[in-house]
PDB file of C-alpha atoms and ligand atoms in Angstrom:
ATOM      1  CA  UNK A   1       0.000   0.000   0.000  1.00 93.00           C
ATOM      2  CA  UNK A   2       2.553   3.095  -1.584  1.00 98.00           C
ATOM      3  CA  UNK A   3      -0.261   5.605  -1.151  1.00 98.00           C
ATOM      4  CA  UNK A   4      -2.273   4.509   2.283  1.00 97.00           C
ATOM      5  CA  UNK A   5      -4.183   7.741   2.960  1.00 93.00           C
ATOM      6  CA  UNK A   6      -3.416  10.085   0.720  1.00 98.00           C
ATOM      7  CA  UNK A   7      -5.864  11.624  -1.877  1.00 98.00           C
ATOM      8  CA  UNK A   8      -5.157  11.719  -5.419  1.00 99.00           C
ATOM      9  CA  UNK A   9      -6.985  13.886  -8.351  1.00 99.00           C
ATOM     10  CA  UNK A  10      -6.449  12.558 -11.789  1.00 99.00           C
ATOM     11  CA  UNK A  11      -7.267  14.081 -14.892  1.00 99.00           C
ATOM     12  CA  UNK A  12      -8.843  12.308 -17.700  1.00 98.00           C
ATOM     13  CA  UNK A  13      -8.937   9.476 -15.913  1.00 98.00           C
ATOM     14  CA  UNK A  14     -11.773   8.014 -17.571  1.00 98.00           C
ATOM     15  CA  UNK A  15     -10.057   6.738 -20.338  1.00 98.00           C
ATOM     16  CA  UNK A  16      -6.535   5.431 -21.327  1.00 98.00           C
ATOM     17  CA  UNK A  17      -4.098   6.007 -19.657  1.00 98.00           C
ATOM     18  CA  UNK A  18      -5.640   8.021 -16.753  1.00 98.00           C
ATOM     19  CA  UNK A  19      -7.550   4.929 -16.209  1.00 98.00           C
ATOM     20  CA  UNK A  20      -5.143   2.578 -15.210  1.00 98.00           C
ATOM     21  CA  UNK A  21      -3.157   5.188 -13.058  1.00 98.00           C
ATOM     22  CA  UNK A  22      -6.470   5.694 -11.261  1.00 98.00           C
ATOM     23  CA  UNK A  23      -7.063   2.004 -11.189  1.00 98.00           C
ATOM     24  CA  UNK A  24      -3.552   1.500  -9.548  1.00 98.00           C
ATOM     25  CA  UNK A  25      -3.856   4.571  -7.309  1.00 98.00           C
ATOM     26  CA  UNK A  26      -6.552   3.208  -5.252  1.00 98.00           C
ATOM     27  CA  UNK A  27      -5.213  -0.294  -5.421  1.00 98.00           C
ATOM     28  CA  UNK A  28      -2.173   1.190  -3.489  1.00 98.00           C
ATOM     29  CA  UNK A  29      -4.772   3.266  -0.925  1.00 98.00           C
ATOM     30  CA  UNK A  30      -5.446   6.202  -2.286  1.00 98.00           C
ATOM     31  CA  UNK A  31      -8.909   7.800  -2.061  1.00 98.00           C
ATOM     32  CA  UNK A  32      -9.160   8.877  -5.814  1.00 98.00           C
ATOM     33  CA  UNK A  33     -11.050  11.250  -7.540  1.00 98.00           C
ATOM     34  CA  UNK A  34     -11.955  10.455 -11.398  1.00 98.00           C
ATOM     35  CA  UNK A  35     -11.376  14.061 -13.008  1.00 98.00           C
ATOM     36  CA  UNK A  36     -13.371  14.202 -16.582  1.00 98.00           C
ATOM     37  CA  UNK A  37     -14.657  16.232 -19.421  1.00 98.00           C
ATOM     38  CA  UNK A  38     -16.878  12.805 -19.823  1.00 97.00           C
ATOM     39  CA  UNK A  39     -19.557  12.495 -16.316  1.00 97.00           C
ATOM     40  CA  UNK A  40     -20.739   9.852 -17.085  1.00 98.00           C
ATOM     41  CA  UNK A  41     -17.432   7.637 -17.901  1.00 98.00           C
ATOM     42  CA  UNK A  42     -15.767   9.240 -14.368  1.00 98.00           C
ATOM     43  CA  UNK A  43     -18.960   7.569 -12.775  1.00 98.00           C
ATOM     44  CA  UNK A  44     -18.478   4.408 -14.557  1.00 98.00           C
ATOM     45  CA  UNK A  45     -14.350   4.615 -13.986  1.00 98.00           C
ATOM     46  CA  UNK A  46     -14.662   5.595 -10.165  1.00 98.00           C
ATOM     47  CA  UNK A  47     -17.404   3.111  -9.685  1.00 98.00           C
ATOM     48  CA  UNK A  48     -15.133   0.157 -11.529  1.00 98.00           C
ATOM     49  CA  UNK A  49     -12.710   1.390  -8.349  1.00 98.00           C
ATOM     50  CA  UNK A  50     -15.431   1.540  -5.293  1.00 98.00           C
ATOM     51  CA  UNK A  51     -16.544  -2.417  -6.712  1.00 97.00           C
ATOM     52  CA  UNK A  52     -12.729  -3.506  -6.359  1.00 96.00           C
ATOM     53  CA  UNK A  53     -12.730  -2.669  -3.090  1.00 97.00           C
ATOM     54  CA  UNK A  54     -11.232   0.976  -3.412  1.00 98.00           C
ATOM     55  CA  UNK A  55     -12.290   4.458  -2.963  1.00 98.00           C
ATOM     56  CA  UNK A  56     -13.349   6.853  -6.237  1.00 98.00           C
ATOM     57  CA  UNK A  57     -15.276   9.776  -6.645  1.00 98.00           C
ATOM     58  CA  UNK A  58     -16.543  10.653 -10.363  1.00 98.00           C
ATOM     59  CA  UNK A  59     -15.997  14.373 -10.635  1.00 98.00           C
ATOM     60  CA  UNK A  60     -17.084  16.341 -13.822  1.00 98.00           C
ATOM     61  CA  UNK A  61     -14.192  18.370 -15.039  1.00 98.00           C
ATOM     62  CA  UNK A  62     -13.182  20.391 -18.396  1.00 98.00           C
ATOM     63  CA  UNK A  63      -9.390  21.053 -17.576  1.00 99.00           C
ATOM     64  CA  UNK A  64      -9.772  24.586 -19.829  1.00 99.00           C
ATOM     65  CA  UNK A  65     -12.271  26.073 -17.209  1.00 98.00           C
ATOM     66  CA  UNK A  66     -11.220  27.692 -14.536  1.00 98.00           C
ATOM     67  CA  UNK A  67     -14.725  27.557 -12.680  1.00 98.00           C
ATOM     68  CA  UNK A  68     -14.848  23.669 -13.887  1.00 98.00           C
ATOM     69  CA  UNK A  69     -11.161  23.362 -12.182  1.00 98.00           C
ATOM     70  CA  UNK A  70     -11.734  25.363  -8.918  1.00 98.00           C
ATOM     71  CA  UNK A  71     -15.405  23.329  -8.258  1.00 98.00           C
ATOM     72  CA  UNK A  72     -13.643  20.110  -8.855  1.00 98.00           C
ATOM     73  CA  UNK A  73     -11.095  20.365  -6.756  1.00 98.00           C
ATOM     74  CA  UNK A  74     -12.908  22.164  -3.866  1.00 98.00           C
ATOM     75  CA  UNK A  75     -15.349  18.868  -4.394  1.00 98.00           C
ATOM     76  CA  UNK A  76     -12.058  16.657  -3.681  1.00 98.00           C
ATOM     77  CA  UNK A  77     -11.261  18.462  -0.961  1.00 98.00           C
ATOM     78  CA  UNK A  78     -14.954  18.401   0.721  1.00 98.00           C
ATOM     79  CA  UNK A  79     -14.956  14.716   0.229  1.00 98.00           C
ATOM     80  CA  UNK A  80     -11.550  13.571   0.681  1.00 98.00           C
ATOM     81  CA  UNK A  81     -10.539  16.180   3.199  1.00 97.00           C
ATOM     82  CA  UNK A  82      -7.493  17.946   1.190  1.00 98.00           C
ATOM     83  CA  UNK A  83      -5.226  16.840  -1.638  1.00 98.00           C
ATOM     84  CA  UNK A  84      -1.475  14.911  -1.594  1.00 98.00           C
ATOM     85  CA  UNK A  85      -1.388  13.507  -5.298  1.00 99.00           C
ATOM     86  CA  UNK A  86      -2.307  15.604  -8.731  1.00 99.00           C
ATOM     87  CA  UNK A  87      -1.559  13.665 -12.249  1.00 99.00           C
ATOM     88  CA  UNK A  88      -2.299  16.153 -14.941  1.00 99.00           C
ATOM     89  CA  UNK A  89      -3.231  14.288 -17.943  1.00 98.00           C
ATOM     90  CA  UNK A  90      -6.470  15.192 -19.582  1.00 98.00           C
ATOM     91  CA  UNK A  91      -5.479  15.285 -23.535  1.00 98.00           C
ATOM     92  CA  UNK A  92      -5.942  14.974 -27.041  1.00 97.00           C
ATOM     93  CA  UNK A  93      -4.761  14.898 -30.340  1.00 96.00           C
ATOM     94  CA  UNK A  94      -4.992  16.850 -33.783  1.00 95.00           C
ATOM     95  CA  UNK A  95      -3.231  16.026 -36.297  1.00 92.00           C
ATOM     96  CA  UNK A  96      -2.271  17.974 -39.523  1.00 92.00           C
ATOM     97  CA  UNK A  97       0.402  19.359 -41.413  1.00 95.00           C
ATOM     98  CA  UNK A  98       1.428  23.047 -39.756  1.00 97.00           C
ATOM     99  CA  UNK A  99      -0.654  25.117 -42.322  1.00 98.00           C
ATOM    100  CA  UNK A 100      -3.589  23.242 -42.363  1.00 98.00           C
ATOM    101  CA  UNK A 101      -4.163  24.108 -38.323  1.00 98.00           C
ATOM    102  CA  UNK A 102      -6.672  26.466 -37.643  1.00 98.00           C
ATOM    103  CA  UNK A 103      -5.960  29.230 -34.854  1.00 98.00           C
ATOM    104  CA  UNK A 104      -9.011  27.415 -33.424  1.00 98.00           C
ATOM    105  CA  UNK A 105      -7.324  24.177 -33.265  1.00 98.00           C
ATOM    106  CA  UNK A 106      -4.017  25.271 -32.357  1.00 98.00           C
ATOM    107  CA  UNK A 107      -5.736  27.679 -29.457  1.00 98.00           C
ATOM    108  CA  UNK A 108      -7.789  24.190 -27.737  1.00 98.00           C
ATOM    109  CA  UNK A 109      -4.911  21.643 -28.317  1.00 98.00           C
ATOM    110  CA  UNK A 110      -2.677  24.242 -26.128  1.00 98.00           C
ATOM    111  CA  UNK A 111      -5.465  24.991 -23.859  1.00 98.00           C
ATOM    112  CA  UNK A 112      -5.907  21.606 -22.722  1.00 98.00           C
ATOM    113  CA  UNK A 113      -2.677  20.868 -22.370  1.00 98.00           C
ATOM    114  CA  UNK A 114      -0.944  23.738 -20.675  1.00 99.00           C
ATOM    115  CA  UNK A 115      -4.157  25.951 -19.400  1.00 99.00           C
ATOM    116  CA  UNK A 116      -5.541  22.619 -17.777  1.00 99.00           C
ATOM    117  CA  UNK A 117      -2.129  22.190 -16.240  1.00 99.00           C
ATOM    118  CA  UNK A 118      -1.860  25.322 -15.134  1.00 99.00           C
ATOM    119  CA  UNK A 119      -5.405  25.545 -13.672  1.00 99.00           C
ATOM    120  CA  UNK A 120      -5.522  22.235 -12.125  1.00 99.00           C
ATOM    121  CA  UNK A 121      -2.024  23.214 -10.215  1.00 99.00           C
ATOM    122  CA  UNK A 122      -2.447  26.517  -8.968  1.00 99.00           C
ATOM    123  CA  UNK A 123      -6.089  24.884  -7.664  1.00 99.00           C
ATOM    124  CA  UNK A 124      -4.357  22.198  -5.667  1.00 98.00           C
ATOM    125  CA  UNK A 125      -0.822  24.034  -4.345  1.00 98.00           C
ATOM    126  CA  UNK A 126      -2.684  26.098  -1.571  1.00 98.00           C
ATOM    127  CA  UNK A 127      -3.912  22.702  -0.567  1.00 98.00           C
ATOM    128  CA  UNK A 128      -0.961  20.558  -0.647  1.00 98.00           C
ATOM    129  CA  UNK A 129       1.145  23.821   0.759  1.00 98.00           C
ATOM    130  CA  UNK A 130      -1.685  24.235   3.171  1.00 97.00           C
ATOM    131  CA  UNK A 131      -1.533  20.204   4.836  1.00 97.00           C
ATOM    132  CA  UNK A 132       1.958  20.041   6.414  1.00 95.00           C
ATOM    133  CA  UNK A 133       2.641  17.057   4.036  1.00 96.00           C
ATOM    134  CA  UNK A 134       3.605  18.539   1.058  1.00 97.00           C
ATOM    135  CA  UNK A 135       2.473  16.325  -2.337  1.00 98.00           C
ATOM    136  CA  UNK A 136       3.010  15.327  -5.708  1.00 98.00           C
ATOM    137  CA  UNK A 137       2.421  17.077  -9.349  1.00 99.00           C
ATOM    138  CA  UNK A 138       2.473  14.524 -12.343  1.00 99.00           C
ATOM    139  CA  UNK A 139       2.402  16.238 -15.615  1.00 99.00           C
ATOM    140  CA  UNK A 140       1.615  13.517 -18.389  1.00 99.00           C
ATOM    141  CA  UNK A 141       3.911  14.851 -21.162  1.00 99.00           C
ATOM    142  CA  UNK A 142       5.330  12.341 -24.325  1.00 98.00           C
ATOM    143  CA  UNK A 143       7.968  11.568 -26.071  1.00 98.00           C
ATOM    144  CA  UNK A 144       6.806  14.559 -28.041  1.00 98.00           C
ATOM    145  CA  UNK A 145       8.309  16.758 -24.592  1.00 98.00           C
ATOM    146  CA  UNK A 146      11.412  15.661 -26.340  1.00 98.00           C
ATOM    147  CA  UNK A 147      11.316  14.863 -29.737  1.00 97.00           C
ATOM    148  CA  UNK A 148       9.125  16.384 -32.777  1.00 97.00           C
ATOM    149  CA  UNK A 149       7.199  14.119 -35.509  1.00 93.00           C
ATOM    150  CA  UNK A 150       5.049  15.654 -38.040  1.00 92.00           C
ATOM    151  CA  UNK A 151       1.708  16.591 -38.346  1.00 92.00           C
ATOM    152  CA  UNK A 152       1.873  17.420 -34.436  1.00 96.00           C
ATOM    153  CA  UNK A 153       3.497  20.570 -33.847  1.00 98.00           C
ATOM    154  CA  UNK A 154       0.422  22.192 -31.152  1.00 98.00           C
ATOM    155  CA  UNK A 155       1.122  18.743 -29.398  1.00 98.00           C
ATOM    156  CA  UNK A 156       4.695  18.698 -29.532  1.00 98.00           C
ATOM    157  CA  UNK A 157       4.904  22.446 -28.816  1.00 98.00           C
ATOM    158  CA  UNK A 158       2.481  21.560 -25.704  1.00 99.00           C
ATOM    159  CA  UNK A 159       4.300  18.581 -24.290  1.00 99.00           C
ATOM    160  CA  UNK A 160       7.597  20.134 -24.467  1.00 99.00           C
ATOM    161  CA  UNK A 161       5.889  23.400 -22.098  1.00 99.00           C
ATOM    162  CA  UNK A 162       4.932  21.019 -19.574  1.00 99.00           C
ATOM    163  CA  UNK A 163       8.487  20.383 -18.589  1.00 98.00           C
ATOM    164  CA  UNK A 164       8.891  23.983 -18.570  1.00 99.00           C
ATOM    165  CA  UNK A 165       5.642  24.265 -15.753  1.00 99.00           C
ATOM    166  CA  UNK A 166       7.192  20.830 -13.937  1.00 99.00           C
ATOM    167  CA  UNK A 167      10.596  22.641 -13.143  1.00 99.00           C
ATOM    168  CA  UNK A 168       8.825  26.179 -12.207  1.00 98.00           C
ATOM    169  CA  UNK A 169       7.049  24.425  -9.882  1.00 99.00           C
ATOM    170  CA  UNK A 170       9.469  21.983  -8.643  1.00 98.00           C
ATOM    171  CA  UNK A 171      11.854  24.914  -7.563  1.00 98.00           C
ATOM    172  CA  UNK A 172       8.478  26.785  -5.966  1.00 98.00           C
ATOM    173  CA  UNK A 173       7.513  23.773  -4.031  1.00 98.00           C
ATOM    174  CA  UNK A 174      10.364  22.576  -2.549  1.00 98.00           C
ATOM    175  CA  UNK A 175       9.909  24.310   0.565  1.00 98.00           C
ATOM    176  CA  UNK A 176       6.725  22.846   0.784  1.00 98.00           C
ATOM    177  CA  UNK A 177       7.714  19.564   0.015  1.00 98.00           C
ATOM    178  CA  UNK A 178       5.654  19.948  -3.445  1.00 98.00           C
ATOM    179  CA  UNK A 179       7.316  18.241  -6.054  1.00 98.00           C
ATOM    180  CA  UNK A 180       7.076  17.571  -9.733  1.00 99.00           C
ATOM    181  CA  UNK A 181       7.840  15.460 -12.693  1.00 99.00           C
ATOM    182  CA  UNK A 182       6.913  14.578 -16.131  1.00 99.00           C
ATOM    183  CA  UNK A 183       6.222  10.742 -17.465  1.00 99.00           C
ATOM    184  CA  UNK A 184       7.362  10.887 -21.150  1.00 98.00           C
ATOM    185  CA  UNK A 185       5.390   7.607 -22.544  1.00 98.00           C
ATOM    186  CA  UNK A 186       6.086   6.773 -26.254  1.00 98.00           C
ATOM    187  CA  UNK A 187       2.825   5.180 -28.345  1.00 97.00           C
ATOM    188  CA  UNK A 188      -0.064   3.710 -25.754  1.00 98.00           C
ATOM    189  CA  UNK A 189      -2.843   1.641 -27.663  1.00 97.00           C
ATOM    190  CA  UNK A 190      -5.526   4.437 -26.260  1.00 97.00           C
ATOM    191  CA  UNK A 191      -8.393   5.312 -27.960  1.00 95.00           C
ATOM    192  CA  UNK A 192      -5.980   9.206 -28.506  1.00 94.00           C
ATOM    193  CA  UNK A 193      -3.770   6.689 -30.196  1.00 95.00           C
ATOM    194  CA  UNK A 194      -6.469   4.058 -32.080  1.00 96.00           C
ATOM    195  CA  UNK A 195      -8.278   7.554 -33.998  1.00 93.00           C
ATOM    196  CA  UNK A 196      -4.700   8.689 -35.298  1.00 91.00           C
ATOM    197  CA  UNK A 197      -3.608   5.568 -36.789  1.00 94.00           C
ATOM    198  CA  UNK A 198      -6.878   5.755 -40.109  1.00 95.00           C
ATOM    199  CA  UNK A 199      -5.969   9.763 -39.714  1.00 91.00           C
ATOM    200  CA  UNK A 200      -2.145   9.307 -40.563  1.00 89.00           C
ATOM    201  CA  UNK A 201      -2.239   6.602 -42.776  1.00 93.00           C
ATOM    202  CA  UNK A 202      -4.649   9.097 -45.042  1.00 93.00           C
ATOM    203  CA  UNK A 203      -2.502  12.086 -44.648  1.00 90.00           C
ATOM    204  CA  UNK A 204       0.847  10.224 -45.253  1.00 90.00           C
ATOM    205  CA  UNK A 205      -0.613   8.025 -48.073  1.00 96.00           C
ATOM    206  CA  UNK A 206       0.415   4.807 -46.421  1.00 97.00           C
ATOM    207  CA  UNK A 207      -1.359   1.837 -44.554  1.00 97.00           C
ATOM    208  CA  UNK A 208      -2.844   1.629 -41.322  1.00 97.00           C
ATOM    209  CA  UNK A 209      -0.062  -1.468 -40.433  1.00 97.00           C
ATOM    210  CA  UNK A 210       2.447   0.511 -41.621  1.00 97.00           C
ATOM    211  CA  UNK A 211       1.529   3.633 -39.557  1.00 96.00           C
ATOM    212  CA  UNK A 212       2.089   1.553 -36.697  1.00 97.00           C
ATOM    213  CA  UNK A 213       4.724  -0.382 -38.059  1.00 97.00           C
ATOM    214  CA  UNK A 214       6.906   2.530 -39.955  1.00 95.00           C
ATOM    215  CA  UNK A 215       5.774   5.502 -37.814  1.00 94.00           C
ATOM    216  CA  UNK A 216       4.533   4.761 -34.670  1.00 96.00           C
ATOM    217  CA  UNK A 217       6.891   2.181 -33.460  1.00 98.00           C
ATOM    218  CA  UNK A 218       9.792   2.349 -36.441  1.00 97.00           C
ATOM    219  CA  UNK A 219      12.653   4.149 -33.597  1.00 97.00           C
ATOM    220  CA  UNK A 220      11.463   1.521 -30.600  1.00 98.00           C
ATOM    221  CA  UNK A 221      14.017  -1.412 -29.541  1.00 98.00           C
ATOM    222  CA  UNK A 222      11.573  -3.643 -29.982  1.00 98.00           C
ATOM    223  CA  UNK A 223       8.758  -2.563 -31.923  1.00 97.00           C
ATOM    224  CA  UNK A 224       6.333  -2.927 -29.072  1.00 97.00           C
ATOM    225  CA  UNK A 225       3.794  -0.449 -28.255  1.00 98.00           C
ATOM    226  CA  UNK A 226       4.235   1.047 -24.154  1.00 98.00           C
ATOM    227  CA  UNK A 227       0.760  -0.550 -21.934  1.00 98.00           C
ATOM    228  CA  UNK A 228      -0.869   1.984 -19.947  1.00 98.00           C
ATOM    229  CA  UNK A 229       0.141  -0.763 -16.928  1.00 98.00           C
ATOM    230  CA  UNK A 230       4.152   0.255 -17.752  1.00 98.00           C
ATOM    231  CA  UNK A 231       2.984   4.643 -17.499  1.00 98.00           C
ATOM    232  CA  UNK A 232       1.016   3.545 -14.319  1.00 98.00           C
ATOM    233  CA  UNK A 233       3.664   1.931 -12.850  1.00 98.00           C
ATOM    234  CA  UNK A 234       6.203   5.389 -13.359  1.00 98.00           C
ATOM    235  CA  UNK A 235       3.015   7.590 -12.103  1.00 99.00           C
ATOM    236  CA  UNK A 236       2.825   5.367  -9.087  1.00 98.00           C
ATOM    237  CA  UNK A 237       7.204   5.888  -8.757  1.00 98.00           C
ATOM    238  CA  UNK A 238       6.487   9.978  -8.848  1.00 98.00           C
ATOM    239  CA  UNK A 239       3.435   9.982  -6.618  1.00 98.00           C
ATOM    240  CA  UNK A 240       5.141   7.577  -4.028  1.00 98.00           C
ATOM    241  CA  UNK A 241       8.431   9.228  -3.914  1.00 98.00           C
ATOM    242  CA  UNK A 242       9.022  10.061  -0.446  1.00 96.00           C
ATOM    243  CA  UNK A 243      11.395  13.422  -0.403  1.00 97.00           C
ATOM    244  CA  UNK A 244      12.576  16.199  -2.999  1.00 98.00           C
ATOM    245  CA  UNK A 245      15.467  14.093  -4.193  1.00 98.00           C
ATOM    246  CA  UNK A 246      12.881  13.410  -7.587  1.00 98.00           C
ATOM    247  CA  UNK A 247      11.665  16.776  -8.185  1.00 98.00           C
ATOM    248  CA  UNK A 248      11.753  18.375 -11.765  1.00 98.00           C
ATOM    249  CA  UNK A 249      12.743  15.694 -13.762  1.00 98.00           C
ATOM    250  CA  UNK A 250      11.196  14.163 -16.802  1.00 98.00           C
ATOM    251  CA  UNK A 251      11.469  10.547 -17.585  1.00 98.00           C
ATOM    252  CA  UNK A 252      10.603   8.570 -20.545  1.00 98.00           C
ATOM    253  CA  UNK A 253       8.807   5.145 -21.176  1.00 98.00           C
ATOM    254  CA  UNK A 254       8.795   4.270 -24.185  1.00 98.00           C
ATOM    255  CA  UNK A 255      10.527   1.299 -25.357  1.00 98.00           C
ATOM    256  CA  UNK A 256      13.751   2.686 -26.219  1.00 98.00           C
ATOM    257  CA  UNK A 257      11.972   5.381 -29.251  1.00 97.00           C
ATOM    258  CA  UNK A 258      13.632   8.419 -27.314  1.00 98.00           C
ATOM    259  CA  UNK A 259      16.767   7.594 -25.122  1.00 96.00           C
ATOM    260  CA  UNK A 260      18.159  10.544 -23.009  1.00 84.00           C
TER     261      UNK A 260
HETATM  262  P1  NAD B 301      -7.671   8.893 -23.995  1.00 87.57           P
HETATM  263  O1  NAD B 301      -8.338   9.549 -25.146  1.00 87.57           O
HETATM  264  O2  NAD B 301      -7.839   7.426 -23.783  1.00 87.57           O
HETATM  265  O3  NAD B 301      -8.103   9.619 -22.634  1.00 87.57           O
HETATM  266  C1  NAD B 301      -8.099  11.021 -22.507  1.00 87.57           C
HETATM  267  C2  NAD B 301      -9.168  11.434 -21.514  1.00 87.57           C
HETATM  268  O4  NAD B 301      -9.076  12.863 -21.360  1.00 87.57           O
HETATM  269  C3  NAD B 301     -10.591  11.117 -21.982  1.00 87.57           C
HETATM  270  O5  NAD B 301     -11.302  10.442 -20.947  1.00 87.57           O
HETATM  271  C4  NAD B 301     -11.188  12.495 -22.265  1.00 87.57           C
HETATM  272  O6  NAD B 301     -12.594  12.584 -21.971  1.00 87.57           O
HETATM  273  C5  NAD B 301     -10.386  13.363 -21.302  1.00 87.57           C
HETATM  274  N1  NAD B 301     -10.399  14.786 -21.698  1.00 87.57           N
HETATM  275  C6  NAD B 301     -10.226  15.318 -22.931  1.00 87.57           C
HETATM  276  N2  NAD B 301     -10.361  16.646 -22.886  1.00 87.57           N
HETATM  277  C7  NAD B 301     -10.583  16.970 -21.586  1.00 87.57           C
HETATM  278  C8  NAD B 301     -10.800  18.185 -20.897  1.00 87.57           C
HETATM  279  N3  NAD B 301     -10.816  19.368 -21.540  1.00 87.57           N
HETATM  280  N4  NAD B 301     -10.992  18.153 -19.557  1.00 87.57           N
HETATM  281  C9  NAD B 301     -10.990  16.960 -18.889  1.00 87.57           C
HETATM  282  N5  NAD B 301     -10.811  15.783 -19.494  1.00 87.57           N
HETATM  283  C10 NAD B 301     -10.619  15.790 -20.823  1.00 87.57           C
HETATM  284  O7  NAD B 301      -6.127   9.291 -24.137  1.00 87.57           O
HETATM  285  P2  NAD B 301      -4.784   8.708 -23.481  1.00 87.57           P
HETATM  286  O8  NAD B 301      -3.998   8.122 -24.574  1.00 87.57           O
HETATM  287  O9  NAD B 301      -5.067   7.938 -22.254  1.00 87.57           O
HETATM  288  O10 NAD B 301      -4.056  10.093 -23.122  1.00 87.57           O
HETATM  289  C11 NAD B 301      -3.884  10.563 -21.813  1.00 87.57           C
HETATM  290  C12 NAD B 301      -2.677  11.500 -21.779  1.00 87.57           C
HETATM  291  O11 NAD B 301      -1.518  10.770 -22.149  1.00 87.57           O
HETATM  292  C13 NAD B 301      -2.767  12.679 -22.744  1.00 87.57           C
HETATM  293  O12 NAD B 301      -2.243  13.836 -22.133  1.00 87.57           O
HETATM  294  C14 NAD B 301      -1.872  12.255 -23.887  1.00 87.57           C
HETATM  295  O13 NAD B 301      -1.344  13.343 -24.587  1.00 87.57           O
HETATM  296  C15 NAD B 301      -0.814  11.489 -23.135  1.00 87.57           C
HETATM  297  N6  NAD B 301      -0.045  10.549 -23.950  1.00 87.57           N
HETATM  298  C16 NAD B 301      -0.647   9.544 -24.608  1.00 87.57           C
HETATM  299  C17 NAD B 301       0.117   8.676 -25.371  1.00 87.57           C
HETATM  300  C18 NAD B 301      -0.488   7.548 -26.134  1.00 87.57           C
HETATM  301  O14 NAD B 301       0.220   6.987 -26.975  1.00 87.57           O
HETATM  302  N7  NAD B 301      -1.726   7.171 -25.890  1.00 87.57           N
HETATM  303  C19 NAD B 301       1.497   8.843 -25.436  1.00 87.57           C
HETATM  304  C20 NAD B 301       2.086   9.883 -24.734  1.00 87.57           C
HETATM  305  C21 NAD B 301       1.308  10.732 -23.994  1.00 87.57           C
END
């Protein structure tokens, strides 16, 4: 039990890979809450938790709003009693060539991204500050905090600001005993992921199989895709870590595409 007593908000958790770390959250103790743009599938996700024997709240959440973010986490709190664990990791994807983007598009792929990070940290610092025990920021970033592909430059240009935000507030909440980190996972057979692979093989004039094959997985050691069990598993690392030794770092999971 990594994470007896301690409360954990995770965004986007109703899918993917915000599932699982939810899922393995509350297997290690933690009182979670189910953060989503999707009611309905938090209920479903927090209420898969509560029937394995664990302890989930479904909370209703767009990441871009800061009302949305400040009632959600004030919920948390209210339930829970106060906040130790945040993993940031509400996303999607939109993929184009750079010229095709609209403003629009560009504008909501970095509002998700870096305006829900934002929001959903400065809502939970006066909290974890506030407790006497400090806590744990999770940023879900990509190999695309590192490393550019095409078709993907809002994401890319996105992931790479999150390790920007994870360092600010690393050196901010040291004192505090607030830390944070960024996983970097490479492809994760998500639904985000499943939509792309029709969408690329159309704009790149290839197959689907060789999407995966060619694009998707072409730099790994192995060719194998990352599970959302190995990101979990790294989210579970960062949330568990006990002092400031693993503050502001970024690490990646991904097979071997990206090595640092
Ligand atoms: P997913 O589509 O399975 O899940 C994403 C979840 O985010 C969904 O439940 C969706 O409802 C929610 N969401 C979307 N917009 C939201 C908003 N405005 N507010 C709150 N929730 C919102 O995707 P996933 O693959 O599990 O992706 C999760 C995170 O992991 C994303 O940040 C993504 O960029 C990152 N990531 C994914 C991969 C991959 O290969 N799947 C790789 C690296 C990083």
């Amino acid at each position: 039990m990594r994470l007896k007593d301690k409360v954990a908000i995770v965004t986007g958790a109703a899918s993917g890979i915000g599932k699982e770390i939810a899922l393995t959250y509350a297997r290690e103790g933690a009182r979670v809450a189910v953060a989503d743009l999707d009611k309905g599938a938090a209920d479903a996700a927090a209420g898969e938790i509560r029937a394995a024997g664990g302890q989930a709240l479904g909370i209703a959440m767009d990441v871009t709003s800061e009302q949305a973010v400040n009632d959600g986490v004030a919920a948390v709190v209210a339930a829970f009693g106060g906040v130790d664990v945040l993993v940031s990791n509400a996303g999607i994807q939109i993929v184009h060539p750079l010229e095709e983007f609209s403003y629009a598009e560009w504008k909501k792929m970095l509002a998700i991204h870096l305006d829900g990070a934002f929001l959903t940290t400065r809502a939970c610092l006066p909290r974890m500050y506030g407790s006497g025990r400090g806590g744990s920021i999770i940023y879900m970033g990509s190999v695309h905090s590192k490393e550019a592909s095409v078709l993907k430059a809002p994401y890319v240009t996105a992931k790479h600001g999150l390790i920007g935000l994870a360092k600010g507030v690393a050196k901010e909440g040291a004192k505090h005993g607030v830390r944070a980190n960024v996983i970097c996972p490479g492809f994760v057979r998500t639904p985000l992921v499943e939509k792309q692979i029709p969408q690329q093989a159309k704009t790149l004039g290839i197959s689907e199989q060789d999407v995966v094959k060619k694009v998707m997985l072409k730099d790994t050691v192995d060719g194998e895709f990352t599970t959302v069990a190995d990101v979990a598993e790294v989210a579970l690392l960062f949330a568990s870590f006990p002092s400031n030794a693993l503050t502001g770092q970024s690490l990646v999971v991904s097979h071997g595409w990206f090595m640092q």
